[in-house]
Each structure stands twice: as C-alpha cells, then as structure tokens.
Amino acid sequence: MEFTAEHEQFRKVVRSFIETEINPYVDQWEEDRIFPAHELFPKLAAIGAFGLEYDEEYGGQGADHSYTLVFAEELGYTTHCAGVPMAIAVQANMATPSLHRFGSHDLKMKYLKPAMEGEMVCSVAISEPDAGSDVAGIRTRAVRDGDDWVINGRKMWITNGTQADWICLLARTSDEGGFQGMSQIIVPTDTPGFSVGRKIEKMGNHSSDTAELVFEDVRVPVTNTIGEIGTGFQQQMMQFQDERLVGSYMAAMGARRALERTIEYLRMREAFGKPLLANQYLQYNLAELIAEVDMLIVYNREAARRFANGENVTREATIAKLKVGKLARQVADAVVQYHGGMGYAEENWPARYLRDVRLIAIGGGADEVMLRILSLLEGMGKK
Amino acid sequence: MKIAVCVKQVPDTWAEKKLTDADRTLDRESADGVMNELDEYAVEEALLLTEASGGEVVAVSMGPDKAEETVRKALQMGADSGIHIVDDSLHGSDAIATSLVLSKVLADKGFDLIIFGSESTDARMSVVPAMVAERLGVPQMTFANKVEVAGETLKIQRQTEYGYDEVESSTPAVVSVVEKINEPRYPSFKGIMAAKKKPIETVTVADAGVDAGQVGLAAAWSQVDQFSERPPKAAGVKIEDDGSGGVKIAEYLSEQKFI
C-alpha cells in the first residue's frame, strides 16, 4: 500500500480530531460505561470518517480502502482506549458493509445515509445467548406475514446496543437449517416489541456499551431485507471480512503505540541508579515484540492492498485477526509487567490496555474460529 | 464578499522552539510546521461569512517553500484559492517588512475584508494586522470576538480585558480575530481531496513590487544580538507550615507581584 500526501494529511486530521474530541473524555466515558455516540458521530461524519468507501449518494466519501486503513490505524494508534474505536468501527465497517453492498436504494437512503452522516447510530446483531461462534446455530426467527417480517428472538454482545437507532440483524427466515435460510434485516429500534434486555458489564472496553437485545413480535417490512432473502449468512461472512481487517488494523497500531509509550516510561523511570531502559533484558524483549508488531502492520497493509484490488482476502483477514489477537495479549502482558505496580494501578493506561485487548481474540470471530477457517482453507478438516 | 485570510506557518505549538546559531532566526527544521492556531479561527470566520452570504475566500501566506502546506490547509478547510509569497530575500523579515509585502500583495485586489489571527504563537507581537491596515489606509478592526457585515458596514465586538467594545466601520477593512470567535472546523476527507485541485499562486518580492532591499534580515529594524537556551526548570519554593504558612504564601505571591 502506497501512502500519498493526501493519506498523510487525512491521518493528521484524524489524529488531531482524536486528541481534541475523544481523548480528553475517555476517562469519563470509561467510568460512565458508555460514550455519547449521538454527539460524537456527527462530528466524525463532518471529517468524513464514516463511509469512506461508500458511494457519495449514500453519505459516503467515494474513497478506496486505503483510507479505511489509514483511519483505522490512527484510531488504534492515538485513542486512549479500545472501546470508542470499536464502537466507531461498528458503525463504519461492521454493521454497514452489507447494506452498502447489497441493500436496495430506498433502504440505503433511509438507513445508510443518516448513519454515515452521523445522525443515526447502528449495531450488528449475530450472536445469541446460545450461539456465538456457531453462527449457523442461531435461532432468532423472522416469519413472513404478508409484506412484513415478524421477528422473535434474543441477540447478545451487541456493541452500541443501548443507543442504536437501527440493527443489522441476522435471522432465520426459513427452515432449511445450517448455513441456509438466513437473511439480514434492518430493524429500527423504535419498532414495537424491540427492547434492550440488559446492558452487559464487561471486563474491558468500558466506554463502549454492550447489550442483550430482545425481539418480541417485532414487525418490520420485508423490504427491510438486505439483498436476497435467504443469503444472509453468506452476506454476513463477507461483512466479517471488513470487520476482521479493520479490527486488525486498529489493534496492530494500538500495540505499536503501547510499546512506544512503555519505552518512553522506561527511559524516564530510574532503578538501581540508571533508567530502567538501560536494562538489556527489557530492550531485547521490547525489540522482539516490536519486530512481531511490525510484521503484522506490513501484513495488514498488504492485505488492505489486495482487498482494495478486489481480491478475495478471506485468508488474509483470518490470519491477521488471529495473529493480532494473540500478539496484543503478549504486548499487554509485557507492558503491564514493565510498568510494575504503576501498570497494575487503575489510574494508569496499561491496566486498561490489558483489559481492552483481551477482547480481540474473542469478538468478531474467536481465535478458534479463525483457526478452523484457516484449516479449511488449507484443505484440512471438514465443513 | 471577497475575503483574504492571512495564515502563517509556525513551529508546532507544543514543540521546543529554537533559533539557529548561524543568523539567530527561527530554526524551522527543529519542529514540525503547523498553521498558527489563531489563523485557523480567521479561516473559519472567513468561511462562515462567505457560507452565509456568498463570496470567495483567498488564503495568503508569506513564508518559505514549506509554508505552502499551511496555504493548502486553508484550502482543505474550504478556502477557494491561495497566494504563497515565497522568496529567499524574505528570510529574517521583521513585522514591518512583512506588513509591507502583505499590503502590496493584498492591495487593489478588491478584498472587502482581510482577516488575520490576532497573533502568532512564535513571534506573538500582534502588530502585523494593524500595520497592514495602516499601509492600506483602511480601518483596523482588531481583536474581534464577533464579526457582522451588512452591506458596506462592518460591526465587530472587540475583546477587551473587562468585556468587549462594539466597533463599527466601513469596508474594506482589516480584521483580527481572537479565539472566542468560533470553533474552527477540521479539514474533511472531501476537503483534502478538493484542495488538490485548488490553485495556489506563487508570488515573489519582485512580483509584489517590493524592492528586495526593504525586506529580509538586513533590513529588519530589530535584531537579535544574542540568545540563550531556556534555563532548566528550577525547584520551586517550599513553605513549611508552622502556623504562618498562609502569611508566607501571601508574602511570596506579593514578592512575585501576583497579588
């Protein structure tokens, strides 16, 4: 991926935006267990952060994937938490790609455009209380009644769930079972029968709200279906590619920044009459981690280039997601260790970093799911 | 309405600013160059005025090659075109020479308003807007925290220590703005892309009709004879409270002329 002067200028704008509009508020939002999406998203939309790759007609920016890469890298690098970047990425890259790729013009005008303009907040709902990694096992059902779907079921772990205006829902729409017979449906959250069952307390990513959602006889028009009825699983698998790539872009740069901050700290902190960083054991361990993170950043950028070229990047997205989840855990462990008591204290950033990055190996497809996909791609195992 | 907005590239606000040993001018290599913060407010005000009632905004900067980035940033924010005054002979120019060149470039171009930030974060003299107004023979409406234009009448609220004065003049006029006036926008993705295609005219000292002998370090009315590094932070004064702590703090503050 080649970066031009415009990429660097956009990166600067994003950095300055995060430093002014996000970082000063992160501590408060973490404490509140939510950030104000309806206040922040219009400001993000004004700099063109949403819909970078989408058509301008639907509130997009008409750019290519390289700008999504720059935006995600900067979100991961600069933001003082992972919760807010995750919530932004849900809106930009996780809940909306299917709608942009497969949605009807009317559906895009009604839901995609306001979301990309920051006026509406959205979520994507796939996991359920009894089915997560096993997407084919979901039970939420939409039954056709004339021109409407009538939806019943529950969805779990929904980022932005307590403040979303609409949900990109994956539901069963026929009895074929397995990977067949699912559809993606847009459900506005002001529809009767929709409710937030509860807000889920998590180990980290505190500034981002996570909810269990309840659908009881929720009636939406069949025209709210994204793309073809019955192809929801396949569409969602494509949408997962965007999610995994962007997650990896953010987390790799987050790890890079965590190591830089740790080096700064070790340079200042003195022990036994010299800076801690003078300790070769620490230098080498940090250098080892920097090397690993560097490999991933370069891999990500190559994956981004291939994705921008229109290539199928299932393999790259899977590998990047798998590696970043493991590597971020390693980095977080070292960062906390090298900060000592300071790293374990709630008032300093390493503790938050350790908590936040633990999610990467679980959300958006767990490590084990990535390994399964890769095994299948390598001709091992059976579907 | 046709508005010129003068923007200056300065060292990053948070960077340690340095002078060069060679000629004791600003070391531009030692820190990233950014648009002077108050000039962002000036650009924003120009954009708000033309967005409300139509018109055109021209960003003008005098500075070395790199200063083109600052003109470009104004274009990314939404200005229509730029003028970059660049010439080796300008190196080391003082405020008097700067105002001379700017006024020559800005004269006779039909600007209704010329807007400046009220000071730069490097030189901090706040005199260039007034000097330009004087040279052009137009009203100087400085330190504005509010600007209104109706026809050929300009009204501003001039920020003072105790509040503000309401000041009125005719246009054309020179305005300088303070940071209370607005909230500058960030350049957007589309703004960055659009700015690629916007024209920036390059102007030399000769183009401006100024004699090179009137500008630059040799012509400066002020000169830096020597300078020293800022001393490292000294330890503060510690007052042990033996019952008279309050009095001692008050005495210290009084000595320092804080109270």
Coordinates of C-alpha atoms in Angstrom, one line a residue, chain B:
Chain B
M1 CA -17.9 39.3 -0.4
K2 CA -14.3 38.7 -1.2
I3 CA -12.2 37.9 1.8
A4 CA -8.4 37.4 2.2
V5 CA -7.3 35.5 5.2
C6 CA -3.7 35.7 6.2
V7 CA -2.2 32.5 7.5
K8 CA 1.2 31.9 8.9
Q9 CA 3.2 28.7 9.3
V10 CA 4.7 28.4 12.8
P11 CA 6.5 25.7 14.7
D12 CA 4.2 23.2 16.3
T13 CA 2.7 24.9 19.4
W14 CA 3.9 22.3 21.8
A15 CA 7.4 21.9 20.3
E16 CA 10.5 23.4 21.9
K17 CA 11.2 26.4 19.7
K18 CA 14.8 27.1 18.7
L19 CA 16.8 29.8 17.0
T20 CA 19.6 28.9 14.6
D21 CA 23.2 29.7 15.6
A22 CA 24.0 30.9 12.1
D23 CA 21.8 34.0 11.9
R24 CA 19.7 33.8 15.1
T25 CA 16.4 33.4 13.2
L26 CA 13.8 30.7 13.8
D27 CA 15.1 27.2 13.3
R28 CA 12.4 25.8 11.0
E29 CA 13.9 22.4 10.9
S30 CA 13.7 21.8 14.6
A31 CA 9.9 21.4 14.8
D32 CA 7.0 20.5 12.5
G33 CA 5.4 23.5 10.9
V34 CA 1.7 24.0 11.5
M35 CA -0.9 26.7 10.8
N36 CA -0.8 29.3 13.5
E37 CA -3.6 28.3 15.8
L38 CA -5.4 31.7 15.8
D39 CA -5.2 31.7 12.0
E40 CA -7.5 28.7 12.0
Y41 CA -10.1 30.9 13.6
A42 CA -9.5 33.5 11.0
V43 CA -10.1 31.0 8.2
E44 CA -13.2 29.7 9.9
E45 CA -14.6 33.2 10.2
A46 CA -14.0 33.9 6.6
L47 CA -15.7 30.6 5.6
L48 CA -18.7 31.3 7.9
L49 CA -19.1 34.8 6.4
T50 CA -19.0 33.6 2.8
E51 CA -21.1 30.5 3.5
A52 CA -23.8 32.8 4.9
S53 CA -23.8 35.4 2.2
G54 CA -21.8 34.1 -0.7
G55 CA -18.4 35.2 -1.9
E56 CA -14.8 33.9 -2.1
V57 CA -12.0 33.3 0.3
V58 CA -8.3 33.6 -0.6
A59 CA -5.7 32.3 1.8
V60 CA -2.5 34.3 1.8
S61 CA 0.8 33.3 3.4
M62 CA 4.3 34.6 3.3
G63 CA 7.0 32.0 4.2
P64 CA 9.5 29.5 2.8
D65 CA 8.6 26.7 0.5
K66 CA 7.2 24.6 3.3
A67 CA 4.6 27.3 4.1
E68 CA 2.7 26.1 1.1
E69 CA 1.4 23.3 3.4
T70 CA -0.3 26.0 5.5
V71 CA -2.0 27.6 2.5
R72 CA -3.1 24.1 1.5
K73 CA -4.6 23.5 4.9
A74 CA -6.7 26.6 4.5
L75 CA -7.8 25.3 1.1
Q76 CA -8.7 21.9 2.7
M77 CA -10.8 23.7 5.3
G78 CA -12.7 25.4 2.4
A79 CA -10.9 28.5 1.1
D80 CA -11.2 28.8 -2.7
S81 CA -7.6 29.7 -3.7
G82 CA -4.3 30.6 -2.2
I83 CA -1.4 33.0 -2.6
H84 CA 2.0 32.0 -1.4
I85 CA 4.6 34.7 -1.2
V86 CA 7.9 33.0 -1.3
D87 CA 11.3 34.5 -1.9
D88 CA 14.8 33.9 -0.5
S89 CA 15.2 37.6 0.2
L90 CA 12.3 37.4 2.7
H91 CA 14.3 35.3 5.1
G92 CA 14.6 37.1 8.5
S93 CA 12.0 39.7 7.7
D94 CA 10.5 41.6 10.7
A95 CA 6.9 42.7 11.2
I96 CA 7.4 45.9 9.3
A97 CA 8.8 44.2 6.2
T98 CA 6.1 41.5 6.5
S99 CA 3.3 44.1 6.6
L100 CA 4.9 45.9 3.6
V101 CA 4.9 42.8 1.4
L102 CA 1.4 41.7 2.5
S103 CA -0.1 45.1 1.9
K104 CA 1.4 45.2 -1.6
V105 CA 0.1 41.8 -2.4
L106 CA -3.3 42.5 -0.9
A107 CA -3.8 46.0 -2.4
D108 CA -6.1 46.5 -5.4
K109 CA -7.5 43.0 -5.4
G110 CA -10.9 44.1 -4.3
F111 CA -11.0 42.4 -0.9
D112 CA -13.8 43.5 1.3
L113 CA -12.2 42.0 4.3
I114 CA -8.7 41.0 5.2
I115 CA -8.8 38.7 8.2
F116 CA -5.9 37.7 10.5
G117 CA -5.5 35.7 13.7
S118 CA -4.7 38.3 16.4
E119 CA -1.2 37.0 17.0
S120 CA 1.2 34.2 16.0
T121 CA 2.4 31.6 18.5
D122 CA 6.0 32.2 17.6
A123 CA 6.5 36.0 17.4
R124 CA 3.5 37.0 19.5
M125 CA 3.6 40.7 18.6
S126 CA 0.0 41.2 17.4
V127 CA 1.2 44.1 15.2
V128 CA 1.0 42.9 11.6
P129 CA -2.8 43.3 11.2
A130 CA -2.6 46.9 12.4
M131 CA 0.4 47.7 10.2
V132 CA -1.3 46.2 7.1
A133 CA -4.4 48.3 7.8
E134 CA -2.3 51.4 8.1
R135 CA -0.4 50.7 4.9
L136 CA -3.6 50.1 3.0
G137 CA -5.4 53.1 4.6
V138 CA -8.3 51.1 5.7
P139 CA -9.9 50.7 9.2
Q140 CA -8.3 48.3 11.6
M141 CA -10.9 46.2 13.4
T142 CA -8.7 44.2 15.7
F143 CA -9.3 41.6 18.5
A144 CA -12.8 40.7 17.2
N145 CA -14.8 38.1 19.1
K146 CA -17.8 38.7 16.8
V147 CA -18.0 39.9 13.2
E148 CA -21.0 41.1 11.3
V149 CA -21.1 42.5 7.8
A150 CA -24.2 44.3 6.4
G151 CA -23.7 45.9 3.0
E152 CA -20.6 48.0 3.4
T153 CA -20.9 48.2 7.2
L154 CA -18.7 46.1 9.4
K155 CA -19.5 45.6 13.1
I156 CA -17.3 43.8 15.5
Q157 CA -17.1 43.1 19.2
R158 CA -13.6 44.0 20.2
Q159 CA -12.4 41.8 23.1
T160 CA -11.1 43.8 26.0
E161 CA -9.8 42.9 29.4
Y162 CA -13.1 43.9 31.0
G163 CA -15.6 42.7 28.3
Y164 CA -16.0 44.0 24.8
D165 CA -16.4 47.2 22.8
E166 CA -18.8 47.4 19.9
V167 CA -16.9 49.0 17.0
E168 CA -18.3 49.8 13.6
S169 CA -16.5 50.7 10.3
S170 CA -16.9 50.7 6.6
T171 CA -15.5 48.1 4.4
P172 CA -12.9 47.3 3.1
A173 CA -11.2 46.7 6.4
V174 CA -8.7 44.6 8.2
V175 CA -10.0 42.4 11.0
S176 CA -8.0 40.3 13.5
V177 CA -9.8 37.7 15.5
V178 CA -9.5 36.1 18.9
E179 CA -10.2 32.5 19.8
K180 CA -13.6 33.2 21.3
I181 CA -15.0 34.0 17.9
N182 CA -15.8 30.5 16.7
E183 CA -14.8 26.8 16.7
P184 CA -12.6 26.1 13.6
R185 CA -13.6 23.1 11.6
Y186 CA -11.2 20.2 10.8
P187 CA -10.4 19.7 7.2
S188 CA -12.6 16.8 6.0
F189 CA -11.7 13.9 3.7
K190 CA -13.5 15.6 0.8
G191 CA -11.9 18.9 1.7
I192 CA -8.5 17.3 1.4
M193 CA -9.3 15.9 -2.0
A194 CA -10.9 19.1 -3.2
A195 CA -7.8 21.2 -2.1
K196 CA -5.6 19.2 -4.5
K197 CA -7.3 20.9 -7.4
K198 CA -7.5 24.4 -6.0
P199 CA -5.0 27.0 -7.4
I200 CA -2.1 28.4 -5.3
E201 CA -0.5 31.4 -7.0
T202 CA 3.2 31.8 -6.1
V203 CA 4.3 35.4 -5.7
T204 CA 7.9 36.7 -5.4
V205 CA 9.0 40.0 -3.8
A206 CA 9.6 41.4 -7.3
D207 CA 6.1 40.3 -8.3
A208 CA 4.7 42.2 -5.3
G209 CA 6.5 45.3 -6.5
V210 CA 8.8 45.5 -3.4
D211 CA 12.5 46.2 -3.5
A212 CA 14.4 43.3 -2.0
G213 CA 16.5 45.7 0.0
Q214 CA 13.4 46.6 2.1
V215 CA 12.9 43.1 3.4
G216 CA 14.9 40.3 5.0
L217 CA 17.3 40.2 7.9
A218 CA 19.5 43.0 6.8
A219 CA 16.5 45.4 6.5
A220 CA 15.0 44.4 9.9
W221 CA 14.5 47.3 12.3
S222 CA 15.1 44.9 15.3
Q223 CA 17.9 42.5 15.6
V224 CA 18.7 39.6 17.8
D225 CA 22.3 40.1 19.2
Q226 CA 22.4 37.1 21.4
F227 CA 20.2 34.4 22.9
S228 CA 20.4 31.7 25.5
E229 CA 18.7 28.4 26.0
R230 CA 15.8 28.5 28.4
P231 CA 17.2 27.5 31.8
P232 CA 16.1 24.1 33.1
K233 CA 13.2 24.2 35.5
A234 CA 14.4 25.1 39.0
A235 CA 12.9 23.5 42.1
G236 CA 10.1 25.5 43.5
V237 CA 9.9 27.3 46.8
K238 CA 8.8 25.0 49.7
I239 CA 7.0 26.6 52.5
E240 CA 6.7 24.5 55.7
D241 CA 3.5 25.3 57.6
D242 CA 4.4 26.2 61.2
G243 CA 1.2 28.1 61.6
S244 CA 2.3 31.0 59.5
G245 CA 2.1 29.2 56.1
G246 CA -0.8 31.4 54.8
V247 CA 1.1 34.6 55.5
K248 CA 4.3 33.2 53.9
I249 CA 2.4 32.2 50.7
A250 CA 0.8 35.6 50.6
E251 CA 4.3 37.2 51.0
Y252 CA 5.7 35.1 48.3
L253 CA 2.9 35.9 45.9
S254 CA 3.2 39.6 46.7
E255 CA 7.0 39.4 46.0
Q256 CA 6.3 37.9 42.7
K257 CA 3.7 40.6 42.0
F258 CA 0.9 38.1 41.6
I259 CA -1.1 39.9 44.3

